[in-house]
Every structure is written in structure tokens, then in C-alpha cells.
N, CA, C and O atoms as a printed pandas DataFrame, in Angstrom:
     atom_number atom_name residue_name chain_id  residue_number  x_coord  y_coord  z_coord
0              1         N          MET        A               1  -35.988   49.962  -78.830
1              2        CA          MET        A               1  -35.810   50.106  -80.262
2              3         C          MET        A               1  -34.627   51.019  -80.583
3              4         O          MET        A               1  -34.201   51.076  -81.737
4              5         N          THR        A               2  -34.096   51.718  -79.614
5              6        CA          THR        A               2  -33.031   52.675  -79.866
6              7         C          THR        A               2  -31.793   52.028  -80.452
7              8         O          THR        A               2  -31.264   52.517  -81.450
8              9         N          GLY        A               3  -31.309   50.929  -79.854
9             10        CA          GLY        A               3  -30.129   50.243  -80.385
10            11         C          GLY        A               3  -30.368   49.711  -81.784
11            12         O          GLY        A               3  -29.506   49.825  -82.656
12            13         N          THR        A               4  -31.537   49.132  -81.995
13            14        CA          THR        A               4  -31.893   48.615  -83.308
14            15         C          THR        A               4  -31.938   49.748  -84.327
15            16         O          THR        A               4  -31.485   49.593  -85.461
16            17         N          TYR        A               5  -32.490   50.893  -83.911
17            18        CA          TYR        A               5  -32.599   52.027  -84.814
18            19         C          TYR        A               5  -31.221   52.485  -85.288
19            20         O          TYR        A               5  -31.041   52.793  -86.467
20            21         N          LYS        A               6  -30.247   52.531  -84.376
21            22        CA          LYS        A               6  -28.897   52.951  -84.763
22            23         C          LYS        A               6  -28.289   51.974  -85.759
23            24         O          LYS        A               6  -27.584   52.393  -86.677
24            25         N          GLN        A               7  -28.549   50.681  -85.595
25            26        CA          GLN        A               7  -28.069   49.697  -86.567
26            27         C          GLN        A               7  -28.751   49.928  -87.909
27            28         O          GLN        A               7  -28.114   49.805  -88.956
28            29         N          ASN        A               8  -30.035   50.262  -87.890
29            30        CA          ASN        A               8  -30.773   50.528  -89.130
30            31         C          ASN        A               8  -30.138   51.687  -89.883
31            32         O          ASN        A               8  -29.966   51.634  -91.101
32            33         N          GLN        A               9  -29.795   52.728  -89.147
33            34        CA          GLN        A               9  -29.205   53.908  -89.763
34            35         C          GLN        A               9  -27.942   53.530  -90.536
35            36         O          GLN        A               9  -27.715   54.036  -91.635
36            37         N          LYS        A              10  -27.120   52.647  -89.971
37            38        CA          LYS        A              10  -25.892   52.240  -90.645
38            39         C          LYS        A              10  -26.199   51.445  -91.904
39            40         O          LYS        A              10  -25.542   51.634  -92.928
40            41         N          LYS        A              11  -27.181   50.563  -91.846
41            42        CA          LYS        A              11  -27.479   49.700  -92.986
42            43         C          LYS        A              11  -28.148   50.444  -94.130
43            44         O          LYS        A              11  -27.984   50.061  -95.289
44            45         N          ILE        A              12  -28.906   51.510  -93.831
45            46        CA          ILE        A              12  -29.597   52.198  -94.916
46            47         C          ILE        A              12  -29.031   53.590  -95.184
47            48         O          ILE        A              12  -29.670   54.415  -95.836
48            49         N          TYR        A              13  -27.835   53.839  -94.677
49            50        CA          TYR        A              13  -27.166   55.100  -94.963
50            51         C          TYR        A              13  -26.715   55.099  -96.419
51            52         O          TYR        A              13  -26.366   54.040  -96.941
52            53         N          GLY        A              14  -26.710   56.236  -97.083
53            54        CA          GLY        A              14  -26.372   56.294  -98.496
54            55         C          GLY        A              14  -27.518   55.717  -99.311
55            56         O          GLY        A              14  -27.317   54.934 -100.239
56            57         N          GLU        A              15  -28.718   56.124  -98.940
57            58        CA          GLU        A              15  -29.910   55.461  -99.426
58            59         C          GLU        A              15  -30.313   55.830 -100.852
59            60         O          GLU        A              15  -30.072   56.941 -101.324
60            61         N          ASP        A              16  -30.928   54.870 -101.511
61            62        CA          ASP        A              16  -31.601   55.111 -102.778
62            63         C          ASP        A              16  -33.084   55.284 -102.441
63            64         O          ASP        A              16  -33.438   55.356 -101.264
64            65         N          ASN        A              17  -33.944   55.351 -103.435
65            66        CA          ASN        A              17  -35.367   55.571 -103.165
66            67         C          ASN        A              17  -35.964   54.485 -102.285
67            68         O          ASN        A              17  -36.708   54.784 -101.351
68            69         N          PHE        A              18  -35.647   53.227 -102.573
69            70        CA          PHE        A              18  -36.209   52.125 -101.795
70            71         C          PHE        A              18  -35.760   52.204 -100.339
71            72         O          PHE        A              18  -36.567   52.048  -99.423
72            73         N          LYS        A              19  -34.484   52.445 -100.135
73            74        CA          LYS        A              19  -33.973   52.532  -98.767
74            75         C          LYS        A              19  -34.530   53.763  -98.056
75            76         O          LYS        A              19  -34.721   53.742  -96.840
76            77         N          ALA        A              20  -34.790   54.827  -98.799
77            78        CA          ALA        A              20  -35.409   56.011  -98.202
78            79         C          ALA        A              20  -36.825   55.677  -97.733
79            80         O          ALA        A              20  -37.267   56.169  -96.695
80            81         N          LEU        A              21  -37.541   54.836  -98.498
81            82        CA          LEU        A              21  -38.871   54.410  -98.075
82            83         C          LEU        A              21  -38.805   53.539  -96.820
83            84         O          LEU        A              21  -39.644   53.660  -95.927
84            85         N          LEU        A              22  -37.804   52.662  -96.760
85            86        CA          LEU        A              22  -37.620   51.853  -95.551
86            87         C          LEU        A              22  -37.373   52.746  -94.346
87            88         O          LEU        A              22  -37.965   52.546  -93.286
88            89         N          LYS        A              23  -36.504   53.724  -94.508
89            90        CA          LYS        A              23  -36.191   54.656  -93.420
90            91         C          LYS        A              23  -37.453   55.411  -92.996
91            92         O          LYS        A              23  -37.691   55.612  -91.805
92            93         N          PHE        A              24  -38.256   55.824  -93.971
93            94        CA          PHE        A              24  -39.505   56.527  -93.680
94            95         C          PHE        A              24  -40.419   55.653  -92.826
95            96         O          PHE        A              24  -40.998   56.126  -91.848
96            97         N          ARG        A              25  -40.550   54.367  -93.199
97            98        CA          ARG        A              25  -41.406   53.443  -92.444
98            99         C          ARG        A              25  -40.874   53.242  -91.020
99           100         O          ARG        A              25  -41.645   53.214  -90.060
100          101         N          ILE        A              26  -39.552   53.104  -90.894
101          102        CA          ILE        A              26  -38.952   52.919  -89.570
102          103         C          ILE        A              26  -39.165   54.169  -88.720
103          104         O          ILE        A              26  -39.534   54.078  -87.549
104          105         N          ASP        A              27  -38.929   55.338  -89.320
105          106        CA          ASP        A              27  -39.133   56.594  -88.596
106          107         C          ASP        A              27  -40.598   56.779  -88.183
107          108         O          ASP        A              27  -40.892   57.443  -87.189
108          109         N          ALA        A              28  -41.507   56.186  -88.956
109          110        CA          ALA        A              28  -42.941   56.295  -88.652
110          111         C          ALA        A              28  -43.375   55.297  -87.582
111          112         O          ALA        A              28  -44.538   55.283  -87.181
112          113         N          GLY        A              29  -42.435   54.457  -87.116
113          114        CA          GLY        A              29  -42.748   53.564  -86.013
114          115         C          GLY        A              29  -42.930   52.105  -86.371
115          116         O          GLY        A              29  -43.441   51.341  -85.551
116          117         N          ASP        A              30  -42.531   51.684  -87.564
117          118        CA          ASP        A              30  -42.655   50.277  -87.953
118          119         C          ASP        A              30  -41.588   49.472  -87.219
119          120         O          ASP        A              30  -40.465   49.330  -87.703
120          121         N          GLU        A              31  -41.943   48.949  -86.055
121          122        CA          GLU        A              31  -40.979   48.252  -85.206
122          123         C          GLU        A              31  -40.573   46.897  -85.769
123          124         O          GLU        A              31  -39.450   46.447  -85.543
124          125         N          ILE        A              32  -41.471   46.239  -86.498
125          126        CA          ILE        A              32  -41.126   44.947  -87.102
126          127         C          ILE        A              32  -40.046   45.146  -88.160
127          128         O          ILE        A              32  -39.071   44.396  -88.205
128          129         N          LEU        A              33  -40.217   46.145  -89.004
129          130        CA          LEU        A              33  -39.205   46.446  -90.017
130          131         C          LEU        A              33  -37.903   46.875  -89.360
131          132         O          LEU        A              33  -36.827   46.443  -89.774
132          133         N          ALA        A              34  -37.991   47.719  -88.343
133          134        CA          ALA        A              34  -36.798   48.183  -87.639
134          135         C          ALA        A              34  -36.035   47.010  -87.043
135          136         O          ALA        A              34  -34.808   46.953  -87.112
136          137         N          SER        A              35  -36.773   46.080  -86.459
137          138        CA          SER        A              35  -36.146   44.908  -85.864
138          139         C          SER        A              35  -35.478   44.043  -86.931
139          140         O          SER        A              35  -34.353   43.582  -86.742
140          141         N          HIS        A              36  -36.166   43.821  -88.048
141          142        CA          HIS        A              36  -35.598   43.001  -89.130
142          143         C          HIS        A              36  -34.307   43.609  -89.657
143          144         O          HIS        A              36  -33.289   42.925  -89.766
144          145         N          ILE        A              37  -34.353   44.882  -89.979
145          146        CA          ILE        A              37  -33.177   45.552  -90.540
146          147         C          ILE        A              37  -32.060   45.625  -89.505
147          148         O          ILE        A              37  -30.885   45.474  -89.840
148          149         N          GLY        A              38  -32.429   45.855  -88.248
149          150        CA          GLY        A              38  -31.430   46.012  -87.197
150          151         C          GLY        A              38  -30.771   44.725  -86.754
151          152         O          GLY        A              38  -29.602   44.727  -86.369
152          153         N          LEU        A              39  -31.509   43.617  -86.803
153          154        CA          LEU        A              39  -30.992   42.366  -86.253
154          155         C          LEU        A              39  -30.456   41.391  -87.287
155          156         O          LEU        A              39  -29.692   40.490  -86.939
156          157         N          CYS        A              40  -30.831   41.544  -88.537
157          158        CA          CYS        A              40  -30.393   40.576  -89.547
158          159         C          CYS        A              40  -28.945   40.850  -89.963
159          160         O          CYS        A              40  -28.437   41.962  -89.820
160          161         N          ASP        A              41  -28.303   39.811  -90.477
161          162        CA          ASP        A              41  -26.965   39.983  -91.029
162          163         C          ASP        A              41  -27.043   40.884  -92.249
163          164         O          ASP        A              41  -28.082   40.955  -92.903
164          165         N          GLN        A              42  -25.956   41.567  -92.557
165          166        CA          GLN        A              42  -25.923   42.484  -93.697
166          167         C          GLN        A              42  -26.347   41.778  -94.989
167          168         O          GLN        A              42  -27.029   42.365  -95.830
168          169         N          ASN        A              43  -25.937   40.514  -95.139
169          170        CA          ASN        A              43  -26.261   39.797  -96.376
170          171         C          ASN        A              43  -27.621   39.100  -96.309
171          172         O          ASN        A              43  -27.964   38.341  -97.216
172          173         N          ALA        A              44  -28.397   39.342  -95.255
173          174        CA          ALA        A              44  -29.710   38.719  -95.128
174          175         C          ALA        A              44  -30.825   39.748  -94.979
175          176         O          ALA        A              44  -31.929   39.407  -94.554
176          177         N          SER        A              45  -30.551   40.991  -95.320
177          178        CA          SER        A              45  -31.565   42.033  -95.165
178          179         C          SER        A              45  -32.491   42.124  -96.370
179          180         O          SER        A              45  -33.579   42.691  -96.275
180          181         N          TYR        A              46  -32.068   41.572  -97.498
181          182        CA          TYR        A              46  -32.837   41.589  -98.745
182          183         C          TYR        A              46  -33.092   42.997  -99.268
183          184         O          TYR        A              46  -34.115   43.247  -99.904
184          185         N          ILE        A              47  -32.168   43.918  -99.005
185          186        CA          ILE        A              47  -32.335   45.278  -99.495
186          187         C          ILE        A              47  -31.182   45.706 -100.406
187          188         O          ILE        A              47  -31.046   46.887 -100.724
188          189         N          SER        A              48  -30.352   44.743 -100.825
189          190        CA          SER        A              48  -29.255   45.111 -101.722
190          191         C          SER        A              48  -29.809   45.391 -103.117
191          192         O          SER        A              48  -30.897   44.930 -103.462
192          193         N          LYS        A              49  -29.069   46.135 -103.902
193          194        CA          LYS        A              49  -29.491   46.432 -105.269
194          195         C          LYS        A              49  -29.668   45.159 -106.081
195          196         O          LYS        A              49  -30.594   45.054 -106.886
196          197         N          THR        A              50  -28.788   44.196 -105.874
197          198        CA          THR        A              50  -28.866   42.931 -106.614
198          199         C          THR        A              50  -30.146   42.186 -106.278
199          200         O          THR        A              50  -30.846   41.718 -107.176
200          201         N          THR        A              51  -30.457   42.074 -105.007
201          202        CA          THR        A              51  -31.672   41.371 -104.589
202          203         C          THR        A              51  -32.921   42.087 -105.096
203          204         O          THR        A              51  -33.843   41.444 -105.597
204          205         N          LEU        A              52  -32.955   43.402 -104.969
205          206        CA          LEU        A              52  -34.115   44.162 -105.442
206          207         C          LEU        A              52  -34.283   44.021 -106.949
207          208         O          LEU        A              52  -35.407   43.946 -107.446
208          209         N          HIS        A              53  -33.169   43.986 -107.676
209          210        CA          HIS        A              53  -33.236   43.793 -109.127
210          211         C          HIS        A              53  -33.830   42.425 -109.450
211          212         O          HIS        A              53  -34.682   42.314 -110.332
212          213         N          GLU        A              54  -33.392   41.391 -108.749
213          214        CA          GLU        A              54  -33.920   40.042 -108.973
214          215         C          GLU        A              54  -35.412   39.969 -108.646
215          216         O          GLU        A              54  -36.176   39.337 -109.376
216          217         N          ILE        A              55  -35.822   40.601 -107.575
217          218        CA          ILE        A              55  -37.242   40.614 -107.211
218          219         C          ILE        A              55  -38.051   41.324 -108.289
219          220         O          ILE        A              55  -39.128   40.867 -108.672
220          221         N          THR        A              56  -37.526   42.441 -108.774
221          222        CA          THR        A              56  -38.209   43.181 -109.825
222          223         C          THR        A              56  -38.368   42.332 -111.080
223          224         O          THR        A              56  -39.429   42.337 -111.704
224          225         N          LEU        A              57  -37.317   41.602 -111.454
225          226        CA          LEU        A              57  -37.400   40.742 -112.627
226          227         C          LEU        A              57  -38.433   39.638 -112.449
227          228         O          LEU        A              57  -39.121   39.266 -113.399
228          229         N          CYS        A              58  -38.541   39.118 -111.240
229          230        CA          CYS        A              58  -39.534   38.065 -110.959
230          231         C          CYS        A              58  -40.961   38.585 -111.094
231          232         O          CYS        A              58  -41.877   37.826 -111.409
232          233         N          CYS        A              59  -41.141   39.858 -110.860
233          234        CA          CYS        A              59  -42.490   40.432 -110.912
234          235         C          CYS        A              59  -43.003   40.591 -112.333
235          236         O          CYS        A              59  -44.200   40.800 -112.535
236          237         N          GLY        A              60  -42.133   40.496 -113.311
237          238        CA          GLY        A              60  -42.567   40.633 -114.690
238          239         C          GLY        A              60  -42.450   42.058 -115.167
239          240         O          GLY        A              60  -41.910   42.924 -114.479
240          241         N          ASP        A              61  -42.967   42.286 -116.363
241          242        CA          ASP        A              61  -42.826   43.588 -117.000
242          243         C          ASP        A              61  -43.674   44.664 -116.331
243          244         O          ASP        A              61  -43.147   45.672 -115.861
244          245         N          GLU        A              62  -44.965   44.452 -116.291
245          246        CA          GLU        A              62  -45.838   45.480 -115.704
246          247         C          GLU        A              62  -46.872   44.821 -114.825
247          248         O          GLU        A              62  -47.674   44.016 -115.298
248          249         N          GLN        A              63  -46.860   45.155 -113.553
249          250        CA          GLN        A              63  -47.873   44.679 -112.624
250          251         C          GLN        A              63  -48.301   45.828 -111.729
251          252         O          GLN        A              63  -47.511   46.714 -111.403
252          253         N          LEU        A              64  -49.539   45.795 -111.349
253          254        CA          LEU        A              64  -50.045   46.730 -110.356
254          255         C          LEU        A              64  -50.596   45.923 -109.197
255          256         O          LEU        A              64  -50.941   44.751 -109.348
256          257         N          ALA        A              65  -50.674   46.548 -108.061
257          258        CA          ALA        A              65  -51.225   45.897 -106.876
258          259         C          ALA        A              65  -52.417   46.698 -106.392
259          260         O          ALA        A              65  -52.442   47.925 -106.479
260          261         N          ILE        A              66  -53.401   45.981 -105.882
261          262        CA          ILE        A              66  -54.523   46.647 -105.235
262          263         C          ILE        A              66  -54.343   46.476 -103.730
263          264         O          ILE        A              66  -54.378   45.369 -103.191
264          265         N          CYS        A              67  -54.151   47.616 -103.081
265          266        CA          CYS        A              67  -54.063   47.677 -101.624
266          267         C          CYS        A              67  -55.043   48.755 -101.182
267          268         O          CYS        A              67  -55.136   49.814 -101.801
268          269         N          ILE        A              68  -55.749   48.484 -100.139
269          270        CA          ILE        A              68  -56.720   49.445  -99.623
270          271         C          ILE        A              68  -56.293   49.839  -98.207
271          272         O          ILE        A              68  -55.984   48.991  -97.370
272          273         N          ARG        A              69  -56.288   51.145  -97.971
273          274        CA          ARG        A              69  -55.990   51.678  -96.637
274          275         C          ARG        A              69  -57.266   52.327  -96.121
275          276         O          ARG        A              69  -57.890   53.131  -96.813
276          277         N          TYR        A              70  -57.647   51.972  -94.902
277          278        CA          TYR        A              70  -58.901   52.473  -94.364
278          279         C          TYR        A              70  -58.815   52.627  -92.847
279          280         O          TYR        A              70  -57.914   52.101  -92.193
280          281         N          PHE        A              71  -59.776   53.359  -92.322
281          282        CA          PHE        A              71  -59.878   53.544  -90.876
282          283         C          PHE        A              71  -60.893   52.555  -90.339
283          284         O          PHE        A              71  -62.052   52.561  -90.753
284          285         N          ASP        A              72  -60.464   51.709  -89.420
285          286        CA          ASP        A              72  -61.331   50.700  -88.806
286          287         C          ASP        A              72  -62.049   51.351  -87.626
287          288         O          ASP        A              72  -61.426   51.709  -86.626
288          289         N          THR        A              73  -63.364   51.496  -87.757
289          290        CA          THR        A              73  -64.143   52.180  -86.713
290          291         C          THR        A              73  -64.322   51.323  -85.463
291          292         O          THR        A              73  -64.754   51.831  -84.428
292          293         N          THR        A              74  -63.999   50.039  -85.541
293          294        CA          THR        A              74  -64.084   49.175  -84.365
294          295         C          THR        A              74  -62.839   49.309  -83.494
295          296         O          THR        A              74  -62.933   49.495  -82.281
296          297         N          SER        A              75  -61.655   49.210  -84.137
297          298        CA          SER        A              75  -60.399   49.278  -83.388
298          299         C          SER        A              75  -59.828   50.688  -83.323
299          300         O          SER        A              75  -58.879   50.945  -82.582
300          301         N          TYR        A              76  -60.410   51.609  -84.104
301          302        CA          TYR        A              76  -59.929   52.985  -84.188
302          303         C          TYR        A              76  -58.479   53.051  -84.652
303          304         O          TYR        A              76  -57.687   53.854  -84.160
304          305         N          GLU        A              77  -58.151   52.186  -85.611
305          306        CA          GLU        A              77  -56.800   52.152  -86.174
306          307         C          GLU        A              77  -56.874   52.192  -87.692
307          308         O          GLU        A              77  -57.863   51.778  -88.297
308          309         N          ILE        A              78  -55.810   52.698  -88.289
309          310        CA          ILE        A              78  -55.694   52.662  -89.742
310          311         C          ILE        A              78  -55.233   51.273  -90.136
311          312         O          ILE        A              78  -54.274   50.751  -89.567
312          313         N          GLN        A              79  -55.902   50.675  -91.097
313          314        CA          GLN        A              79  -55.594   49.329  -91.570
314          315         C          GLN        A              79  -55.173   49.400  -93.039
315          316         O          GLN        A              79  -55.613   50.284  -93.774
316          317         N          GLU        A              80  -54.334   48.481  -93.453
317          318        CA          GLU        A              80  -53.966   48.335  -94.858
318          319         C          GLU        A              80  -54.143   46.880  -95.230
319          320         O          GLU        A              80  -53.674   45.991  -94.520
320          321         N          LYS        A              81  -54.820   46.632  -96.341
321          322        CA          LYS        A              81  -55.047   45.266  -96.805
322          323         C          LYS        A              81  -54.598   45.151  -98.258
323          324         O          LYS        A              81  -54.975   45.956  -99.111
324          325         N          PHE        A              82  -53.784   44.133  -98.517
325          326        CA          PHE        A              82  -53.383   43.804  -99.888
326          327         C          PHE        A              82  -54.428   42.856 -100.448
327          328         O          PHE        A              82  -54.827   41.901  -99.781
328          329         N          PHE        A              83  -54.878   43.119 -101.683
329          330        CA          PHE        A              83  -55.863   42.243 -102.297
330          331         C          PHE        A              83  -55.271   41.370 -103.389
331          332         O          PHE        A              83  -55.456   40.153 -103.378
332          333         N          LYS        A              84  -54.564   41.974 -104.328
333          334        CA          LYS        A              84  -54.024   41.155 -105.408
334          335         C          LYS        A              84  -53.086   41.955 -106.294
335          336         O          LYS        A              84  -53.135   43.184 -106.329
336          337         N          PHE        A              85  -52.229   41.233 -107.011
337          338        CA          PHE        A              85  -51.458   41.778 -108.111
338          339         C          PHE        A              85  -52.238   41.494 -109.380
339          340         O          PHE        A              85  -52.950   40.493 -109.462
340          341         N          PHE        A              86  -52.110   42.360 -110.363
341          342        CA          PHE        A              86  -52.681   42.048 -111.664
342          343         C          PHE        A              86  -51.781   42.607 -112.747
343          344         O          PHE        A              86  -51.137   43.644 -112.586
344          345         N          ASP        A              87  -51.759   41.884 -113.860
345          346        CA          ASP        A              87  -50.931   42.290 -114.996
346          347         C          ASP        A              87  -51.590   43.440 -115.736
347          348         O          ASP        A              87  -52.814   43.548 -115.799
348          349         N          ILE        A              88  -50.749   44.291 -116.290
349          350        CA          ILE        A              88  -51.238   45.410 -117.083
350          351         C          ILE        A              88  -50.306   45.585 -118.274
351          352         O          ILE        A              88  -49.085   45.608 -118.119
352          353         N          VAL        A              89  -50.881   45.707 -119.449
353          354        CA          VAL        A              89  -50.083   45.814 -120.667
354          355         C          VAL        A              89  -49.952   47.268 -121.099
355          356         O          VAL        A              89  -48.851   47.747 -121.369
356          357         N          ASP        A              90  -51.061   47.954 -121.161
357          358        CA          ASP        A              90  -51.087   49.360 -121.569
358          359         C          ASP        A              90  -50.958   50.227 -120.317
359          360         O          ASP        A              90  -51.844   50.217 -119.463
360          361         N          VAL        A              91  -49.863   50.972 -120.203
361          362        CA          VAL        A              91  -49.608   51.741 -118.985
362          363         C          VAL        A              91  -50.077   53.192 -119.077
363          364         O          VAL        A              91  -49.605   54.051 -118.332
364          365         N          SER        A              92  -51.005   53.458 -119.991
365          366        CA          SER        A              92  -51.566   54.807 -120.047
366          367         C          SER        A              92  -52.434   55.024 -118.805
367          368         O          SER        A              92  -52.977   54.071 -118.246
368          369         N          GLY        A              93  -52.557   56.262 -118.385
369          370        CA          GLY        A              93  -53.354   56.572 -117.208
370          371         C          GLY        A              93  -54.791   56.115 -117.350
371          372         O          GLY        A              93  -55.395   55.615 -116.401
372          373         N          GLU        A              94  -55.335   56.292 -118.550
373          374        CA          GLU        A              94  -56.723   55.884 -118.796
374          375         C          GLU        A              94  -56.893   54.378 -118.614
375          376         O          GLU        A              94  -57.847   53.935 -117.974
376          377         N          ASN        A              95  -55.977   53.590 -119.171
377          378        CA          ASN        A              95  -56.076   52.144 -119.049
378          379         C          ASN        A              95  -55.849   51.679 -117.611
379          380         O          ASN        A              95  -56.537   50.779 -117.131
380          381         N          ILE        A              96  -54.885   52.294 -116.928
381          382        CA          ILE        A              96  -54.636   51.912 -115.532
382          383         C          ILE        A              96  -55.880   52.185 -114.688
383          384         O          ILE        A              96  -56.284   51.341 -113.888
384          385         N          ALA        A              97  -56.491   53.364 -114.863
385          386        CA          ALA        A              97  -57.705   53.702 -114.115
386          387         C          ALA        A              97  -58.829   52.724 -114.426
387          388         O          ALA        A              97  -59.511   52.252 -113.517
388          389         N          ARG        A              98  -59.029   52.415 -115.715
389          390        CA          ARG        A              98  -60.079   51.485 -116.117
390          391         C          ARG        A              98  -59.840   50.096 -115.502
391          392         O          ARG        A              98  -60.770   49.458 -115.009
392          393         N          THR        A              99  -58.593   49.644 -115.538
393          394        CA          THR        A              99  -58.242   48.326 -114.991
394          395         C          THR        A              99  -58.469   48.287 -113.490
395          396         O          THR        A              99  -59.005   47.307 -112.972
396          397         N          ILE        A             100  -58.070   49.334 -112.786
397          398        CA          ILE        A             100  -58.281   49.387 -111.338
398          399         C          ILE        A             100  -59.777   49.315 -111.020
399          400         O          ILE        A             100  -60.189   48.576 -110.125
400          401         N          LEU        A             101  -60.584   50.081 -111.752
401          402        CA          LEU        A             101  -62.029   50.055 -111.518
402          403         C          LEU        A             101  -62.610   48.672 -111.785
403          404         O          LEU        A             101  -63.457   48.201 -111.025
404          405         N          GLN        A             102  -62.165   48.019 -112.854
405          406        CA          GLN        A             102  -62.637   46.664 -113.170
406          407         C          GLN        A             102  -62.238   45.678 -112.066
407          408         O          GLN        A             102  -63.044   44.850 -111.641
408          409         N          GLU        A             103  -60.983   45.779 -111.608
409          410        CA          GLU        A             103  -60.511   44.865 -110.566
410          411         C          GLU        A             103  -61.243   45.090 -109.248
411          412         O          GLU        A             103  -61.582   44.129 -108.557
412          413         N          LEU        A             104  -61.492   46.357 -108.891
413          414        CA          LEU        A             104  -62.259   46.649 -107.680
414          415         C          LEU        A             104  -63.661   46.065 -107.782
415          416         O          LEU        A             104  -64.190   45.520 -106.813
416          417         N          ASP        A             105  -64.262   46.185 -108.974
417          418        CA          ASP        A             105  -65.592   45.628 -109.204
418          419         C          ASP        A             105  -65.574   44.106 -109.057
419          420         O          ASP        A             105  -66.478   43.523 -108.459
420          421         N          SER        A             106  -64.533   43.464 -109.610
421          422        CA          SER        A             106  -64.446   41.999 -109.524
422          423         C          SER        A             106  -64.261   41.528 -108.073
423          424         O          SER        A             106  -64.602   40.393 -107.740
424          425         N          LEU        A             107  -63.724   42.394 -107.221
425          426        CA          LEU        A             107  -63.555   42.079 -105.802
426          427         C          LEU        A             107  -64.758   42.515 -104.964
427          428         O          LEU        A             107  -64.757   42.395 -103.739
428          429         N          ASN        A             108  -65.795   43.028 -105.661
429          430        CA          ASN        A             108  -67.004   43.538 -104.997
430          431         C          ASN        A             108  -66.696   44.665 -104.020
431          432         O          ASN        A             108  -67.304   44.762 -102.954
432          433         N          LEU        A             109  -65.733   45.524 -104.400
433          434        CA          LEU        A             109  -65.391   46.699 -103.592
434          435         C          LEU        A             109  -66.012   47.927 -104.237
435          436         O          LEU        A             109  -65.766   48.199 -105.412
436          437         N          ASP        A             110  -66.801   48.659 -103.498
437          438        CA          ASP        A             110  -67.505   49.833 -104.000
438          439         C          ASP        A             110  -66.536   51.016 -104.045
439          440         O          ASP        A             110  -66.025   51.450 -103.013
440          441         N          ILE        A             111  -66.293   51.527 -105.240
441          442        CA          ILE        A             111  -65.344   52.654 -105.424
442          443         C          ILE        A             111  -65.805   53.899 -104.662
443          444         O          ILE        A             111  -64.975   54.737 -104.308
444          445         N          SER        A             112  -67.088   54.037 -104.405
445          446        CA          SER        A             112  -67.574   55.224 -103.689
446          447         C          SER        A             112  -67.075   55.257 -102.245
447          448         O          SER        A             112  -67.119   56.307 -101.604
448          449         N          TYR        A             113  -66.602   54.122 -101.727
449          450        CA          TYR        A             113  -66.040   54.086 -100.384
450          451         C          TYR        A             113  -64.523   54.300 -100.396
451          452         O          TYR        A             113  -63.893   54.378  -99.342
452          453         N          CYS        A             114  -63.948   54.392 -101.588
453          454        CA          CYS        A             114  -62.483   54.553 -101.707
454          455         C          CYS        A             114  -62.104   56.010 -101.794
455          456         O          CYS        A             114  -60.921   56.335 -101.898
């Protein structure tokens, strides 16, 4: 991964927040991300400001995602699972919290385990 890592450093140097998050993930050992960033052509990395802007526009005005991170007692590993995106109109903290609780309930996920 060393050679790939050096290529990553060049591609995400002069980073904005998104690129800083990518660097954080790579530094934390995300070898799949490191390989993608290191081996893809500069114009195929999908991390340019233009591409990120287009992706953001496709997502709509306001969306939240439900992702759960947990410790799997069988494999003894931390797992992350994406469940769904959902639209949100009122971005007040109270409404976001209420919406998250409703969505967790609709997925039959017990908040006491979160």
C-alpha cells in the first residue's frame, strides 16, 4: 500500500473538507479507498469540486441518511450499515431528532440499543 499511499497524497494534497475526510479514512487503513484513489486516473477519481457539486445537486435540497455503526460480537469487528436516505424539510434540531426516531421505528430498530 506504500506506493499507492504516496499517489493518494499527491491527489488529495491541498485538501478541502471532503478530501480531508478521504485522507482520514486512508490513514485509518481503508485499503479499498487508498487503492481507488491511488490507481485511478486523475479525471476518474470522482473527487473534483465539479463532480462533488453535481452529486450534491442530485441529492436534492435536504436529505439525511440512517447509518448504524456497531460492534459485531460474532466477528469481533466494528460494522457499519447504511439503511436509507430520507427527505427532511424542517432542519431544526427538534425535527431532525423526531424524524430520526420515526425512521428508526419504521425500520424496527430499538433506539435503546443505539
